[in-house]
């Protein structure tokens, strides 16, 4: 299969795409047509279906469709002029080819995360973590597939895992650097800090805000997911539970960024810094990966300033 | 019993006080003494125990103590010179005489609130409200006694009820003014919006932030109290639940004020305005009640400006 | 007459429109043409006049014109292809058909407002209010026709009356809820708070900022309108006058929102909350009226967050 | 007369003071006494009246009193131990000796201001300025005596004149530097920009916020003083009037600083910069005049940073 | 030569332009073409080169090219349809005709600046200033040619000189108004305050941020330029050097505007106000020069409000 | 020697103290006395010298003095009643006993920092670092002794080294986590980021802001120290130099926090996060070290919220 990044004007393609957008329009001549956005993991291409005849089967947004089309250019950009469409059949395609994925192996990252989990000594906390990350197969499957964002950073399959691993790993380093930190509490909080995103964002290929995500948000959802599990664990120390839940609630660091409380405990403070560091680093990394330019790329709206890649050392 | 507001220099008193503060000091001569703050519902008076002999029984902060003392003045303020102290016995005092109370009848206010509750027609929401306000005796007792704040506004017994009644009442008025509002949703949200304060603030006479209050806060606690109850109600519509919980989370109106989400629904917006209006009005009312002055009272730190009572009409 | 909302491709129309915009352009072939925005109370439609011959009489922006045109589509939107234009004659049209209007009866609202006015007992204040709302026919006529905004909220004929009525009504409710409020002062202030908009915004169909509106603003204009009238009323108590004028000046609540003073009196505080509540509620209501969507509508720039209609109860 | 700055421990004084503060206290022994703040133009001294016998006549705050006292020290500061007090008689004292005054001659400053006034060529504006500054004797007398602030900067007799002169003078310089400026408009606005302070602050020796000053503020008062006078001048061009009044309203530059409008005209912008420059410069100058120190003086609350005098050049 | 402002549809031109932008595109038919922006001092015009044949020599951005083209209109704007291009030869054009220039004479402004320089009496400071402005020919040439900004204000040849002269001149006026100012220090600081722009912005015709400009900025570059020169001057007083360098660093007035320190010295405060005044005035002046409109021009993004020209006096 | 923390009422001491403050006062009886603050590394004690006879030799602030005194209590705090004072002689005391010191070994920390330095491979950068940290003995001695702050965090001997080591160590960890980072650039920037504090703060025992520290600040001083050294290194790549200097300037992350530029390079971003993390963590650690309390400690002014130690795990 030729991926979108490899398409050139003049080619004819017969392959499966993920249809990310389908809009019906009417030409000046009063005729209906479709404007589509077709996607695979290498990018997106605009497509037009000018003739809505019976070579065009019914399909919806976010469906996999088998497309025959000629590749042309319009206003300097490639465009697929579609002749035939039908829904793709199971087995004809592999989801991984159509969705953005982490460039790191999901399984390797999960193994690394489990190794960090094993540093937790407190049996209460370890059992709590394992009730999600070892025993709950539905959670594990969803966690491995999920993104950490709709856009911004880590918005790809495995993104939530990759971010969670990075944050937990930074926290583990902090524990060695600052012995005052309660390692068990901090590692547990790091592993749970963003699990609310499993309900805030829908699964791929949709990867968009859910109603609960919009109205409640991953911080409070994550709080509730952990609180509910703790409540089922008789004898879990009240103060420890409150401290763990506080770390989850406070991890955005400022109320203005959606944390209902600012960090009052040193583990909450450490978690916030680990989370913020990985988020900001990843934003810059993802911007740089999009371009070969060594020049300034313009003001980045999340970082608030003009950024450029560091020069190659001479 | 002569209340604190009625005490004058030269009197001798033998009565019960609530001891709000007890600090041990050492005089220049190296002798130990106690500095106390004694309270009843009319105010506070400083007290000194210069002789720590066996006329002074053991007691702690926030205990009711029977005191014999002479009233003197020091630096222009009254001071009790204490001769004897013993812990007060059950029956010797009525808590209501020692703690700040609403100047409105708790029972009358509760009755008014229940009348508003009866305006809720949706059976799911009505049942949810009644599971707290009608069936849960422990909740009802605590709710009637609680304040709505440590300081700021409504920081007295019955304060939470008074504020909840005011907010619910304003919301009911809004429902008549703006027919687009979902009355059942808004009344339910109004009655639940601050119930997290039952766990955020400890009971009287302490009325101070709990550990959970500091680390989690009443917004998220209230969310969880209602969510847990909904989860026990099979078939409760998911979307309605999310909307109700959103109203609770968003009622501070701005993330910078501790709401993890801003109001996205018109009932959340209305609830925020009702809550904000009653809070600000009560702040001004309580400031005015403290003074007979018709002059400017100085910059109020919650209102951000200099305030004064409106002149009497001529 | 077929209203704009009912037009369909292929129709031919011969009717009056309000011309909201007239721009002259030049085609690639070097020929002059007009681009117009035609309006009635149901919406707007783009129009083109390709042939500027003697079938096209002279006309200006904001004039009523009689148009003959064919309805076509361009880029998926309807467009009127104009053949003839002449200025409309008096009697050919009714202004109310061409301008946005309140969906409530202006006369019914005015009657409701007068009933609230009659709650004012202080003879000085009542006389002051009546000197505008009962005796000043020019004021009354303008007040009934005016909008409360160029855009944002209440930007329709009767909008200023509708908003003033809502605010006064909310204030009257506050007076019952908070007996400390000086009812006469608050009702008077509510009725006057936005009358400066009569000079800030020009009359319909223009409804745009005047020079005085841009440079002085409705807050100070309103202050001056009332102050001038008070100065003509010998013996009006100085302190009461200052308090009333303060309420007008402070009704935006914050200096950053254009009030030169923050509310120092409890009536000013109450007025600010009533005004803010009605403005924010109306913003959301007007957004919802524009759409049938039950989804999130995107971030609203006045409310600062993503909004959606509340779900229908099940 | 020995001024306060010259008093030393051990002296006995018999002279007039301005009494800025009079507080009655009760000693430990239950005896009444007075704590006073006595003032002349060189500073203030604390005083105690321990014996309230018939050598102490009745007097009030802000009255001139003839005092006999011994100068002692208490806690390292001088204190007057008062033996006799009576109200001072007319002719016994000169107000100028007791109130802070500009170190520049009021008459010389006024002459300089009138010379700037004569640069105004537009007859309408010149007449308007002269109706205050030449014809209105009550205005002239008040303007020469008034301060420009309760504290902060220019809080002395002649302060309003000194600040107005400085601002007008800077504006005149701007007119030469930036020919685009309408000199007549800018000079007129400069001369009027702070005249609202005549009603915002009471006269000396009180020099405190009036009720109108607190509730309306000098910006809107000044607007009204000029608007009222313009309204009495038939045929005054409407647009010119609005522009002049805009300059007065916008002179604080930002809504958050109390201007209901930001500068939209270049003369309003220029006036704001002239006003801001003179205010900030004077704040620093007055801080430096209070001290002989060449070290850093601590963070100044109006300037927001630590300040020090520039070193003497070597 | 016909300047761009004078071009009309139908003309044929054969003349030199500065090419500010050259973008290669592909037509729907798959053919390459160039889109150019051609500039002279009177403005810019879009141009298309549809036939990339051997009549089109190689050229780059920011080069001077000799162009033969027909003037047409497209979408209501003029467009040059280019037939031939070759690089312009030395002597065929005068740079001053192609770049925006100050409307004041560079030499006259420099002479005025030198006259202000001669007001500096301190020999150390005068020598320091002259080491740049009298002795350093490379500096002088660059300073005369440079802009003071990429966009915003003074973004033309001679702009840095014009702004420096205005600021120095305002500062000299302040010295007369506020005798406390150290005239020598302030004039020196004024002349140096923006010289870092010589390295922050590249020379014309590029006039864009350099790498050092983006990463270090003119404030710190200017600090370093002066500090390096001082370090070569043995015996320069340490305190005086620190004060001068502080004025340069603090001239933006607020840390949030890029000054690493706020003004702590009165000369730094004065310099900030002079710089801010001239910058804001020039922004408004340049906006007004772009238009003949007497109406409001819309919200200016640097001034934060809607602006208009002042009316002509009647 | 009995340290200050061990002193008790009734003791008599004869030992050396560091005199941190010496103020002369006058008693009510007109007699001169001294109020002193005496310090050793365990804390401070107030002292009074009531008799200024010839047993009291001359001494100044920040001098080491040999004191004979009785320990008493006043207002519940210990106070030294001084009988004799003379300046301490060399050899009588060890500075380390009198100044706050890091609880980590300076030499061990320096060795660890040098090991990180050896990770730098780029010969230019390594040589630059070694020109300070290996070859410049004066720099090395000062760096080992210096604090990183007057107050806030790391305000003790060795504090600058401890903070620099922590930041460099965190950066080295980031390099392993984020391979995109230029390790040599980041480690170099980390080692240099705060060296400007050597001139911003004076040496112990003073440890206060210098004039240059107040007026220029450590960010720009550090920039200049490194820039000057680079300028002496012919052939140092211009772009690399600019990037390194940018990292130093941008390390506070926000302009409002004193960085004249925000981080544009990923190494600058990483350095900012490492610096911010270590600063905030150390603030909390130092607060916790001051107290044995497990309760909330009140709102910390640097962290902006109420903090408490995490509970001991059960």
PDB file of N, CA, C and O in Angstrom, chain A residues 231-272:
ATOM      1  N   UNK A 231     -12.593   3.025  48.136  1.00  0.00           N
ATOM      2  CA  UNK A 231     -13.742   2.785  49.011  1.00  0.00           C
ATOM      3  C   UNK A 231     -14.095   1.299  49.091  1.00  0.00           C
ATOM      4  O   UNK A 231     -14.732   0.864  50.060  1.00  0.00           O
ATOM      5  N   UNK A 232     -13.688   0.550  48.094  1.00  0.00           N
ATOM      6  CA  UNK A 232     -13.945  -0.899  48.121  1.00  0.00           C
ATOM      7  C   UNK A 232     -12.854  -1.648  48.865  1.00  0.00           C
ATOM      8  O   UNK A 232     -12.911  -2.863  48.966  1.00  0.00           O
ATOM      9  N   UNK A 233     -11.855  -0.922  49.352  1.00  0.00           N
ATOM     10  CA  UNK A 233     -10.716  -1.560  50.026  1.00  0.00           C
ATOM     11  C   UNK A 233     -10.788  -1.247  51.511  1.00  0.00           C
ATOM     12  O   UNK A 233     -10.256  -0.250  51.972  1.00  0.00           O
ATOM     13  N   UNK A 234     -11.449  -2.105  52.301  1.00  0.00           N
ATOM     14  CA  UNK A 234     -11.696  -1.789  53.716  1.00  0.00           C
ATOM     15  C   UNK A 234     -10.377  -1.567  54.459  1.00  0.00           C
ATOM     16  O   UNK A 234      -9.405  -2.299  54.226  1.00  0.00           O
ATOM     17  N   UNK A 235     -10.359  -0.572  55.303  1.00  0.00           N
ATOM     18  CA  UNK A 235      -9.192  -0.324  56.136  1.00  0.00           C
ATOM     19  C   UNK A 235      -8.115   0.509  55.470  1.00  0.00           C
ATOM     20  O   UNK A 235      -7.066   0.748  56.062  1.00  0.00           O
ATOM     21  N   UNK A 236      -8.369   0.944  54.248  1.00  0.00           N
ATOM     22  CA  UNK A 236      -7.392   1.827  53.604  1.00  0.00           C
ATOM     23  C   UNK A 236      -7.289   3.092  54.442  1.00  0.00           C
ATOM     24  O   UNK A 236      -8.295   3.730  54.745  1.00  0.00           O
ATOM     25  N   UNK A 237      -6.056   3.478  54.839  1.00  0.00           N
ATOM     26  CA  UNK A 237      -5.940   4.627  55.751  1.00  0.00           C
ATOM     27  C   UNK A 237      -6.534   5.893  55.129  1.00  0.00           C
ATOM     28  O   UNK A 237      -6.182   6.263  54.011  1.00  0.00           O
ATOM     29  N   UNK A 238      -7.414   6.556  55.888  1.00  0.00           N
ATOM     30  CA  UNK A 238      -8.113   7.759  55.416  1.00  0.00           C
ATOM     31  C   UNK A 238      -7.132   8.853  54.977  1.00  0.00           C
ATOM     32  O   UNK A 238      -7.283   9.477  53.931  1.00  0.00           O
ATOM     33  N   UNK A 239      -6.106   9.087  55.806  1.00  0.00           N
ATOM     34  CA  UNK A 239      -5.190  10.195  55.510  1.00  0.00           C
ATOM     35  C   UNK A 239      -4.387   9.903  54.243  1.00  0.00           C
ATOM     36  O   UNK A 239      -4.181  10.789  53.396  1.00  0.00           O
ATOM     37  N   UNK A 240      -3.942   8.691  54.104  1.00  0.00           N
ATOM     38  CA  UNK A 240      -3.188   8.302  52.909  1.00  0.00           C
ATOM     39  C   UNK A 240      -4.052   8.442  51.668  1.00  0.00           C
ATOM     40  O   UNK A 240      -3.598   8.930  50.621  1.00  0.00           O
ATOM     41  N   UNK A 241      -5.308   8.030  51.780  1.00  0.00           N
ATOM     42  CA  UNK A 241      -6.231   8.151  50.651  1.00  0.00           C
ATOM     43  C   UNK A 241      -6.393   9.609  50.249  1.00  0.00           C
ATOM     44  O   UNK A 241      -6.312   9.965  49.068  1.00  0.00           O
ATOM     45  N   UNK A 242      -6.596  10.465  51.248  1.00  0.00           N
ATOM     46  CA  UNK A 242      -6.771  11.889  50.949  1.00  0.00           C
ATOM     47  C   UNK A 242      -5.533  12.462  50.284  1.00  0.00           C
ATOM     48  O   UNK A 242      -5.612  13.268  49.352  1.00  0.00           O
ATOM     49  N   UNK A 243      -4.375  12.041  50.758  1.00  0.00           N
ATOM     50  CA  UNK A 243      -3.126  12.553  50.176  1.00  0.00           C
ATOM     51  C   UNK A 243      -2.960  12.106  48.727  1.00  0.00           C
ATOM     52  O   UNK A 243      -2.552  12.891  47.859  1.00  0.00           O
ATOM     53  N   UNK A 244      -3.262  10.859  48.468  1.00  0.00           N
ATOM     54  CA  UNK A 244      -3.160  10.360  47.091  1.00  0.00           C
ATOM     55  C   UNK A 244      -4.133  11.111  46.177  1.00  0.00           C
ATOM     56  O   UNK A 244      -3.770  11.551  45.074  1.00  0.00           O
ATOM     57  N   UNK A 245      -5.363  11.254  46.640  1.00  0.00           N
ATOM     58  CA  UNK A 245      -6.373  11.927  45.821  1.00  0.00           C
ATOM     59  C   UNK A 245      -6.018  13.394  45.613  1.00  0.00           C
ATOM     60  O   UNK A 245      -6.249  13.967  44.538  1.00  0.00           O
ATOM     61  N   UNK A 246      -5.430  14.014  46.646  1.00  0.00           N
ATOM     62  CA  UNK A 246      -4.986  15.403  46.493  1.00  0.00           C
ATOM     63  C   UNK A 246      -3.950  15.523  45.379  1.00  0.00           C
ATOM     64  O   UNK A 246      -3.985  16.474  44.575  1.00  0.00           O
ATOM     65  N   UNK A 247      -3.025  14.583  45.320  1.00  0.00           N
ATOM     66  CA  UNK A 247      -1.990  14.643  44.270  1.00  0.00           C
ATOM     67  C   UNK A 247      -2.637  14.627  42.888  1.00  0.00           C
ATOM     68  O   UNK A 247      -2.209  15.355  41.981  1.00  0.00           O
ATOM     69  N   UNK A 248      -3.669  13.794  42.717  1.00  0.00           N
ATOM     70  CA  UNK A 248      -4.345  13.732  41.414  1.00  0.00           C
ATOM     71  C   UNK A 248      -5.020  15.069  41.115  1.00  0.00           C
ATOM     72  O   UNK A 248      -4.868  15.629  40.025  1.00  0.00           O
ATOM     73  N   UNK A 249      -5.756  15.586  42.092  1.00  0.00           N
ATOM     74  CA  UNK A 249      -6.496  16.841  41.874  1.00  0.00           C
ATOM     75  C   UNK A 249      -5.574  18.023  41.605  1.00  0.00           C
ATOM     76  O   UNK A 249      -5.916  18.925  40.844  1.00  0.00           O
ATOM     77  N   UNK A 250      -4.412  18.036  42.258  1.00  0.00           N
ATOM     78  CA  UNK A 250      -3.553  19.232  42.214  1.00  0.00           C
ATOM     79  C   UNK A 250      -2.521  19.177  41.100  1.00  0.00           C
ATOM     80  O   UNK A 250      -1.711  20.091  40.977  1.00  0.00           O
ATOM     81  N   UNK A 251      -2.558  18.149  40.238  1.00  0.00           N
ATOM     82  CA  UNK A 251      -1.399  17.977  39.346  1.00  0.00           C
ATOM     83  C   UNK A 251      -1.279  19.034  38.261  1.00  0.00           C
ATOM     84  O   UNK A 251      -0.200  19.172  37.679  1.00  0.00           O
ATOM     85  N   UNK A 252      -2.305  19.829  38.003  1.00  0.00           N
ATOM     86  CA  UNK A 252      -2.131  20.935  37.045  1.00  0.00           C
ATOM     87  C   UNK A 252      -1.461  22.145  37.698  1.00  0.00           C
ATOM     88  O   UNK A 252      -1.139  23.112  37.019  1.00  0.00           O
ATOM     89  N   UNK A 253      -1.303  22.124  39.009  1.00  0.00           N
ATOM     90  CA  UNK A 253      -0.452  23.107  39.677  1.00  0.00           C
ATOM     91  C   UNK A 253      -1.115  24.426  40.035  1.00  0.00           C
ATOM     92  O   UNK A 253      -0.746  25.057  41.010  1.00  0.00           O
ATOM     93  N   UNK A 254      -2.069  24.872  39.213  1.00  0.00           N
ATOM     94  CA  UNK A 254      -2.727  26.153  39.447  1.00  0.00           C
ATOM     95  C   UNK A 254      -4.228  25.964  39.298  1.00  0.00           C
ATOM     96  O   UNK A 254      -4.682  25.239  38.399  1.00  0.00           O
ATOM     97  N   UNK A 255      -5.017  26.658  40.097  1.00  0.00           N
ATOM     98  CA  UNK A 255      -6.466  26.586  39.938  1.00  0.00           C
ATOM     99  C   UNK A 255      -6.869  27.074  38.546  1.00  0.00           C
ATOM    100  O   UNK A 255      -7.742  26.489  37.910  1.00  0.00           O
ATOM    101  N   UNK A 256      -6.203  28.113  38.066  1.00  0.00           N
ATOM    102  CA  UNK A 256      -6.577  28.654  36.757  1.00  0.00           C
ATOM    103  C   UNK A 256      -6.381  27.627  35.634  1.00  0.00           C
ATOM    104  O   UNK A 256      -6.926  27.787  34.548  1.00  0.00           O
ATOM    105  N   UNK A 257      -5.595  26.584  35.877  1.00  0.00           N
ATOM    106  CA  UNK A 257      -5.418  25.530  34.877  1.00  0.00           C
ATOM    107  C   UNK A 257      -6.291  24.314  35.174  1.00  0.00           C
ATOM    108  O   UNK A 257      -6.054  23.232  34.654  1.00  0.00           O
ATOM    109  N   UNK A 258      -7.272  24.468  36.048  1.00  0.00           N
ATOM    110  CA  UNK A 258      -8.262  23.419  36.227  1.00  0.00           C
ATOM    111  C   UNK A 258      -8.068  22.512  37.424  1.00  0.00           C
ATOM    112  O   UNK A 258      -8.884  21.615  37.643  1.00  0.00           O
ATOM    113  N   UNK A 259      -7.034  22.723  38.205  1.00  0.00           N
ATOM    114  CA  UNK A 259      -6.907  21.962  39.446  1.00  0.00           C
ATOM    115  C   UNK A 259      -7.722  22.667  40.525  1.00  0.00           C
ATOM    116  O   UNK A 259      -7.479  23.840  40.802  1.00  0.00           O
ATOM    117  N   UNK A 260      -8.669  21.979  41.156  1.00  0.00           N
ATOM    118  CA  UNK A 260      -9.455  22.661  42.191  1.00  0.00           C
ATOM    119  C   UNK A 260      -8.639  22.992  43.445  1.00  0.00           C
ATOM    120  O   UNK A 260      -9.097  23.770  44.271  1.00  0.00           O
ATOM    121  N   UNK A 261      -7.452  22.425  43.578  1.00  0.00           N
ATOM    122  CA  UNK A 261      -6.559  22.748  44.693  1.00  0.00           C
ATOM    123  C   UNK A 261      -5.130  22.875  44.174  1.00  0.00           C
ATOM    124  O   UNK A 261      -4.734  22.134  43.269  1.00  0.00           O
ATOM    125  N   UNK A 262      -4.368  23.778  44.736  1.00  0.00           N
ATOM    126  CA  UNK A 262      -2.944  23.854  44.430  1.00  0.00           C
ATOM    127  C   UNK A 262      -2.184  22.835  45.279  1.00  0.00           C
ATOM    128  O   UNK A 262      -2.663  22.420  46.318  1.00  0.00           O
ATOM    129  N   UNK A 263      -0.982  22.428  44.857  1.00  0.00           N
ATOM    130  CA  UNK A 263      -0.233  21.400  45.602  1.00  0.00           C
ATOM    131  C   UNK A 263       0.112  21.838  47.023  1.00  0.00           C
ATOM    132  O   UNK A 263       0.794  22.838  47.219  1.00  0.00           O
ATOM    133  N   UNK A 264      -0.403  21.099  47.997  1.00  0.00           N
ATOM    134  CA  UNK A 264      -0.111  21.366  49.407  1.00  0.00           C
ATOM    135  C   UNK A 264       0.904  20.383  49.977  1.00  0.00           C
ATOM    136  O   UNK A 264       1.447  20.613  51.045  1.00  0.00           O
ATOM    137  N   UNK A 265       1.105  19.280  49.301  1.00  0.00           N
ATOM    138  CA  UNK A 265       2.042  18.246  49.740  1.00  0.00           C
ATOM    139  C   UNK A 265       3.215  18.220  48.771  1.00  0.00           C
ATOM    140  O   UNK A 265       3.056  18.521  47.584  1.00  0.00           O
ATOM    141  N   UNK A 266       4.364  17.815  49.253  1.00  0.00           N
ATOM    142  CA  UNK A 266       5.549  17.860  48.396  1.00  0.00           C
ATOM    143  C   UNK A 266       5.444  16.851  47.257  1.00  0.00           C
ATOM    144  O   UNK A 266       5.977  17.073  46.166  1.00  0.00           O
ATOM    145  N   UNK A 267       4.722  15.752  47.460  1.00  0.00           N
ATOM    146  CA  UNK A 267       4.556  14.798  46.364  1.00  0.00           C
ATOM    147  C   UNK A 267       3.634  15.390  45.286  1.00  0.00           C
ATOM    148  O   UNK A 267       3.836  15.152  44.089  1.00  0.00           O
ATOM    149  N   UNK A 268       2.644  16.159  45.706  1.00  0.00           N
ATOM    150  CA  UNK A 268       1.777  16.823  44.720  1.00  0.00           C
ATOM    151  C   UNK A 268       2.572  17.843  43.923  1.00  0.00           C
ATOM    152  O   UNK A 268       2.398  17.988  42.706  1.00  0.00           O
ATOM    153  N   UNK A 269       3.459  18.546  44.608  1.00  0.00           N
ATOM    154  CA  UNK A 269       4.313  19.527  43.941  1.00  0.00           C
ATOM    155  C   UNK A 269       5.236  18.842  42.942  1.00  0.00           C
ATOM    156  O   UNK A 269       5.396  19.289  41.789  1.00  0.00           O
ATOM    157  N   UNK A 270       5.838  17.749  43.368  1.00  0.00           N
ATOM    158  CA  UNK A 270       6.757  17.015  42.490  1.00  0.00           C
ATOM    159  C   UNK A 270       6.000  16.468  41.275  1.00  0.00           C
ATOM    160  O   UNK A 270       6.470  16.556  40.140  1.00  0.00           O
ATOM    161  N   UNK A 271       4.838  15.911  41.502  1.00  0.00           N
ATOM    162  CA  UNK A 271       4.048  15.367  40.391  1.00  0.00           C
ATOM    163  C   UNK A 271       3.698  16.477  39.399  1.00  0.00           C
ATOM    164  O   UNK A 271       3.789  16.284  38.175  1.00  0.00           O
ATOM    165  N   UNK A 272       3.303  17.607  39.907  1.00  0.00           N
ATOM    166  CA  UNK A 272       2.981  18.721  39.008  1.00  0.00           C
ATOM    167  C   UNK A 272       4.177  19.079  38.132  1.00  0.00           C
ATOM    168  O   UNK A 272       4.040  19.297  36.926  1.00  0.00           O
TER     169      UNK A 272
END
